mmCIF file of C-alpha atoms in Angstrom:
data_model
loop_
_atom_site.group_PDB
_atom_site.id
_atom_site.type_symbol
_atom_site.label_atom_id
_atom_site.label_comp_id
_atom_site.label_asym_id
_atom_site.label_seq_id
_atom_site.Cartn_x
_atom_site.Cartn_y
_atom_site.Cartn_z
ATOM 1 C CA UNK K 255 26.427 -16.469 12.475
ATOM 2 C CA UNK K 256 22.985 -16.110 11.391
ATOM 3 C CA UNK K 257 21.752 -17.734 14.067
ATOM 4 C CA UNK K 258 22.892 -15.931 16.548
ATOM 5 C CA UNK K 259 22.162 -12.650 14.605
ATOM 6 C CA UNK K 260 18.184 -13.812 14.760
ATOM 7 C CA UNK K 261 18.595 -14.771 18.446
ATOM 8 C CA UNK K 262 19.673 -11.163 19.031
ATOM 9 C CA UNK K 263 16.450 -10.017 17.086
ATOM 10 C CA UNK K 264 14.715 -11.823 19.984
ATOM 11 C CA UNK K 265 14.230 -15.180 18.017
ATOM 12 C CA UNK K 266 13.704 -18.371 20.697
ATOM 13 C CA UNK K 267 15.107 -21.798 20.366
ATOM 14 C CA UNK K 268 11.532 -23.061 19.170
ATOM 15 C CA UNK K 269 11.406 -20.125 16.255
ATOM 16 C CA UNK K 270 14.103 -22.132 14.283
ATOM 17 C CA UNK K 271 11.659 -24.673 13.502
ATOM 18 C CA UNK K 272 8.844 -22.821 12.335
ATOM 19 C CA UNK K 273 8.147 -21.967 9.139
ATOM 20 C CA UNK K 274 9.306 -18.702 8.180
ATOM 21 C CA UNK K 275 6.196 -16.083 7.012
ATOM 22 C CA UNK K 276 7.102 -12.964 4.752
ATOM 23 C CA UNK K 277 4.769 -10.117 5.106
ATOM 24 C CA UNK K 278 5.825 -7.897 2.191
ATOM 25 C CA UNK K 279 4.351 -4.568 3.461
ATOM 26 C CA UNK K 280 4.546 -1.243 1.105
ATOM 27 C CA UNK K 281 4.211 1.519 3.389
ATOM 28 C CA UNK K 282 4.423 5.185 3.687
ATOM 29 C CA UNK K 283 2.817 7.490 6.191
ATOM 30 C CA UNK K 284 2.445 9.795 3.641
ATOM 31 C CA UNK K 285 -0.606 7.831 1.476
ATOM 32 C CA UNK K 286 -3.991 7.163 2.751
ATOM 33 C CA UNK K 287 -3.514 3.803 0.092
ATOM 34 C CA UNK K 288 -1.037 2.383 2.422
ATOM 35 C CA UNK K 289 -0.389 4.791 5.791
ATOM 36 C CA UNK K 290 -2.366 1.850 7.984
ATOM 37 C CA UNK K 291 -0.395 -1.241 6.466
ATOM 38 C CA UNK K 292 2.147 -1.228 9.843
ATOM 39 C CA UNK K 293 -1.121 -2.012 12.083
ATOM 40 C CA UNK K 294 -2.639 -4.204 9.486
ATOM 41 C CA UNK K 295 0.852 -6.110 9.459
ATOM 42 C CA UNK K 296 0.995 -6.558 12.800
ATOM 43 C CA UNK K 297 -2.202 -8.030 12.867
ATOM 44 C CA UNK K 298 -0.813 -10.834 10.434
ATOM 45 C CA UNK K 299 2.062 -10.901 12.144
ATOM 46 C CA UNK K 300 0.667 -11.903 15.209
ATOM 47 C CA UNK K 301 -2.137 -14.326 13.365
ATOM 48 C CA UNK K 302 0.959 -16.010 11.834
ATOM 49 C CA UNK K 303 2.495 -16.779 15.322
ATOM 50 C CA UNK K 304 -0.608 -17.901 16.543
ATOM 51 C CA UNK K 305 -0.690 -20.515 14.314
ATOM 52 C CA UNK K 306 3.017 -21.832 14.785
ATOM 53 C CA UNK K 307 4.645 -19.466 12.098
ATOM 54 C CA UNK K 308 7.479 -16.953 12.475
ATOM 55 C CA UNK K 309 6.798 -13.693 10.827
ATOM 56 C CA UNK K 310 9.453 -12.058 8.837
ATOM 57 C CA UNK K 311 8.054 -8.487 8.148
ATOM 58 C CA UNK K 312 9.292 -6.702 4.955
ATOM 59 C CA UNK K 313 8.626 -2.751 4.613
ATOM 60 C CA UNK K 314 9.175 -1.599 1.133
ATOM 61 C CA UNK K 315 9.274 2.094 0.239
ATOM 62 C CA UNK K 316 5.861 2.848 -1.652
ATOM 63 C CA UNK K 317 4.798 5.382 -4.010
ATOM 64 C CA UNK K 318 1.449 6.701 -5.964
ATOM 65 C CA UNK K 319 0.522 8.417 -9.095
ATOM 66 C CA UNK K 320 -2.175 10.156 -7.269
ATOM 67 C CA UNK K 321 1.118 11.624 -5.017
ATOM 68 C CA UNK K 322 3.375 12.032 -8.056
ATOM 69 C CA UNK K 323 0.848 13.544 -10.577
ATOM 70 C CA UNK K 324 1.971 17.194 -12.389
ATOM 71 C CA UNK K 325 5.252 16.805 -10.558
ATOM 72 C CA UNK K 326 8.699 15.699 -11.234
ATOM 73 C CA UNK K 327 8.170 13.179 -8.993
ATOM 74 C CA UNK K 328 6.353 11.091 -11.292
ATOM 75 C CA UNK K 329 9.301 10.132 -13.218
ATOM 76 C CA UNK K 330 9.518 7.769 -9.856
ATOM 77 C CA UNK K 331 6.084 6.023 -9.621
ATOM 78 C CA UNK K 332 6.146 3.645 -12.398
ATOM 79 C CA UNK K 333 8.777 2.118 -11.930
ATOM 80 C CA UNK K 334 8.236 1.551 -8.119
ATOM 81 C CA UNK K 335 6.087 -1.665 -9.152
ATOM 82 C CA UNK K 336 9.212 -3.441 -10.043
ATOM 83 C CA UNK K 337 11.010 -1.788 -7.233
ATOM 84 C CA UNK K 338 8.620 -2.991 -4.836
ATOM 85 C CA UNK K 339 8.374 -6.374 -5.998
ATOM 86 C CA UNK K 340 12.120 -6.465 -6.022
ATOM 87 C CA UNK K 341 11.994 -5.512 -2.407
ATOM 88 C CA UNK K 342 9.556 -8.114 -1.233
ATOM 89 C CA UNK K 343 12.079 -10.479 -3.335
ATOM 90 C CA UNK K 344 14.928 -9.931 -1.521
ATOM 91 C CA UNK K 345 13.681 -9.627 2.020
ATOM 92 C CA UNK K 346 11.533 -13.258 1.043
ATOM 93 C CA UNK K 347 14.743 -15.029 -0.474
ATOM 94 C CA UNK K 348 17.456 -13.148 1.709
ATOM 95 C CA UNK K 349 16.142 -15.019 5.085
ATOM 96 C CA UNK K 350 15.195 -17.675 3.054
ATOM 97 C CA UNK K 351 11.875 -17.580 4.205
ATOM 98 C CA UNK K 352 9.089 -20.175 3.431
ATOM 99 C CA UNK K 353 5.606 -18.800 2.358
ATOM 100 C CA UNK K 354 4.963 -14.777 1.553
ATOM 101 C CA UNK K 355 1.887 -12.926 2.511
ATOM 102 C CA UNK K 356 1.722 -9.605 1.236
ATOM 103 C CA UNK K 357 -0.538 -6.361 1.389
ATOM 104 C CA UNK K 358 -1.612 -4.014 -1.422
ATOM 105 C CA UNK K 359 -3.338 -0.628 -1.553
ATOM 106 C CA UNK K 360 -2.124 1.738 -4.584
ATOM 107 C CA UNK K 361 -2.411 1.246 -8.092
ATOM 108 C CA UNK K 362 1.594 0.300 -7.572
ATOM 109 C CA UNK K 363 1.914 -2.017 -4.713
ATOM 110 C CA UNK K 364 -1.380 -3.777 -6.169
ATOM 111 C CA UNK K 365 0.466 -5.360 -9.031
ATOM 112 C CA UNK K 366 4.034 -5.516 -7.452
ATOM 113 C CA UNK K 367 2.349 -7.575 -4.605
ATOM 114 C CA UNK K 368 0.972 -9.623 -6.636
ATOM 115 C CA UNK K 369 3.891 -9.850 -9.157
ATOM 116 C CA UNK K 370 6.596 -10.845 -6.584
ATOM 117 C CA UNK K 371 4.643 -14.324 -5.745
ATOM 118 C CA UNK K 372 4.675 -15.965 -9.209
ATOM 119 C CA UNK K 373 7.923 -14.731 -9.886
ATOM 120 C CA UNK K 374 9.313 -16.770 -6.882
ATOM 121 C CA UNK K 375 6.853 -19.639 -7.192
ATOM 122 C CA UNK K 376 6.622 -19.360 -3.756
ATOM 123 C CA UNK K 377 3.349 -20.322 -1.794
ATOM 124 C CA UNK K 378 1.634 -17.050 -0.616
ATOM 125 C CA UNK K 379 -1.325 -14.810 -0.683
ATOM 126 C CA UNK K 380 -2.313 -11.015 -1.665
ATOM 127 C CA UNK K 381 -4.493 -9.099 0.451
ATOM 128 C CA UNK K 382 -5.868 -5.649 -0.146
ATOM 129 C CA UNK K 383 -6.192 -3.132 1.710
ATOM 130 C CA UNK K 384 -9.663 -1.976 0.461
ATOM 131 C CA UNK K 385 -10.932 1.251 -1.104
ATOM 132 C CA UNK K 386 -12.172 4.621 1.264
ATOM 133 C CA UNK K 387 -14.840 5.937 1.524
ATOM 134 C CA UNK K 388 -16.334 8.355 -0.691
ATOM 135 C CA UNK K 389 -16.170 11.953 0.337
ATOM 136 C CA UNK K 390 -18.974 14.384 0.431
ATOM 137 C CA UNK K 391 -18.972 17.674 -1.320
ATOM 138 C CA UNK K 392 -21.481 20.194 -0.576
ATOM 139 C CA UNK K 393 -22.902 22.030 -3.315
ATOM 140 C CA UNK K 394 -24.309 25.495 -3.236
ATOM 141 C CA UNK K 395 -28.067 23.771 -3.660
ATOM 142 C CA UNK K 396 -27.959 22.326 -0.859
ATOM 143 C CA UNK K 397 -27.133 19.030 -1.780
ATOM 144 C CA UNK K 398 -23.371 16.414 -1.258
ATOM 145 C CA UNK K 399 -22.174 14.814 -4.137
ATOM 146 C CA UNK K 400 -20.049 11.819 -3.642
ATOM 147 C CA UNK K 401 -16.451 12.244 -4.130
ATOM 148 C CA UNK K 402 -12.900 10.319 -4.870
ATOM 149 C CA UNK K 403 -10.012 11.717 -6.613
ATOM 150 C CA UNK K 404 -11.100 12.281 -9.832
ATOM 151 C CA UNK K 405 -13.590 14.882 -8.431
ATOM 152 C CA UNK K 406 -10.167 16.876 -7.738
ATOM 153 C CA UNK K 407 -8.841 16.156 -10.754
ATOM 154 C CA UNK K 408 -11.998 17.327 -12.700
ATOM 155 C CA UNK K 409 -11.776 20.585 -10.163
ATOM 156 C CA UNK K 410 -7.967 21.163 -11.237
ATOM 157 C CA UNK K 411 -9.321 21.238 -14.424
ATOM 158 C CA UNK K 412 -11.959 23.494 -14.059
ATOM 159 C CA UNK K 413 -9.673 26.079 -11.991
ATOM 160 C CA UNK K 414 -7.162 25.695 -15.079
ATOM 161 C CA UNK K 415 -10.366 26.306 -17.115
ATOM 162 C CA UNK K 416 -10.821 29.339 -14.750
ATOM 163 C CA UNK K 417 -14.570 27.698 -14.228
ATOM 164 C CA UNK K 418 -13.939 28.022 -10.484
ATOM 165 C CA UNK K 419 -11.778 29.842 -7.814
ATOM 166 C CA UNK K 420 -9.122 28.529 -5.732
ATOM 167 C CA UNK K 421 -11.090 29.177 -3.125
ATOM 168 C CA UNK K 422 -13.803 26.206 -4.503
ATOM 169 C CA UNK K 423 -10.785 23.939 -5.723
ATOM 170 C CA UNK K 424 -9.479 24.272 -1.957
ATOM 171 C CA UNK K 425 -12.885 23.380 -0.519
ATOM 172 C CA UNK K 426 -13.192 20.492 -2.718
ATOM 173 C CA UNK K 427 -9.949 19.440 -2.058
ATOM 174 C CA UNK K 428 -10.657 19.488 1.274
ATOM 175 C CA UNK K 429 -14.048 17.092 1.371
ATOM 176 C CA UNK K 430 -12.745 14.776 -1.507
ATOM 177 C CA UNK K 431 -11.119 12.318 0.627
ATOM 178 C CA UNK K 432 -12.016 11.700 3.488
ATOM 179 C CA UNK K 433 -9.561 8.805 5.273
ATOM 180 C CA UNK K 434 -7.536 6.048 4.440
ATOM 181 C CA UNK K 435 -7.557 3.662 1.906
ATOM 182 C CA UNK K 436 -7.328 3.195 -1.984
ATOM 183 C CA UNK K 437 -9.240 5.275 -4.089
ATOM 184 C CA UNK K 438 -12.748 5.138 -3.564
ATOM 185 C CA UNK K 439 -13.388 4.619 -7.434
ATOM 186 C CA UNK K 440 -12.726 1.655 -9.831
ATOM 187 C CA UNK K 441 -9.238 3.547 -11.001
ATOM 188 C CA UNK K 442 -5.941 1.093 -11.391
ATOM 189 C CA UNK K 443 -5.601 -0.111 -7.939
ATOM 190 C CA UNK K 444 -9.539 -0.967 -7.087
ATOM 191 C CA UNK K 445 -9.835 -2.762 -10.626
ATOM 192 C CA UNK K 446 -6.982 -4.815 -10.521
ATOM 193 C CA UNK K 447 -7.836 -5.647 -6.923
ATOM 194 C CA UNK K 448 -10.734 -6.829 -8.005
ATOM 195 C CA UNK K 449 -9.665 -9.242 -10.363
ATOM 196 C CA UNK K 450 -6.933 -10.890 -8.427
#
């Protein structure tokens, strides 16, 4: 039966005897750490069939304490490393799949990407994403300062401090960051990228 289930996926005869590819990919449209992992996964997806592999693609939900912070929601983000891991675990040993490659980008789906590898002994890789680029902030000088999150979080502060208007916090907010990708600062997800 679950032969015929890939066939109706659009598997061919000659996919059965390639190796099977897992491409664990957190993803959520709703974080610039992770909202360009379905191109970047197609990309390996098609690399991986280029070079006589079937790719298995694995979406896991994702989540981010720079999303969650000051909010209920955080009661959700740490424990989202295991979750994703599990994730990538299931969809990797539930097709029974050969070798895992898997994609990173928040200071969650960093370690549960890497996590989910050893804990299957399985032969893969971990790629990352990569970091944003700063943004620029223009001050009333005349001059930008560089910016990442923690120039928001330092401008929450100062509105809580009532050292600025929420007119200044919204401008800054605004500027901070500027596209996709992981914080543009050594915070979790950059530093542990770095040393994996």
């Amino acid at each position: 039966c679950s032969r015929a289930n890939f066939r109706a996926a659009g598997w061919k005869e000659e996919d059965f005897k390639k190796p099977v590819i897992t491409i664990g990919v957190p993803y959520s449209n709703s974080m610039p750490c992770n909202n360009k992992f379905v191109e970047l996964a197609d990309l390996i997806a098609r690399e991986v069939e280029q070079l006589g592999g079937k790719p298995h693609i694995a979406y896991t939900p994702v989540i981010s304490d720079g999303i969650t912070q000051g909010a209920l929601a955080m009661r959700y983000s740490l424990i989202s490393r295991e979750y994703i891991a599990d994730c990538m675990e299931i969809m990797h040993e539930g097709y029974a799949a050969d070798a895992m490659i898997t994609l990173a980008g928040c200071d969650k789906s960093v370690p549960a990407s890497t996590m989910v590898l050893p804990r299957l002994n399985c032969i893969g890789l971990s790629l990352f994403g990569g970091a944003a680029l700063p943004g620029q902030v223009p001050r009333p000088d005349g001059t930008v300062e560089r910016s990442d999150p923690g120039t928001v979080m330092e401008a929450i502060g100062a509105y809580g401090d009532r050292l600025i208007d929420i007119e200044e916090l919204h401008r800054i907010e605004c500027v901070a960051l500027p596209g996709s990708g992981t914080c543009s600062a050594m915070f979790t997800a950059c530093t542990m990228a770095s040393a994996v």
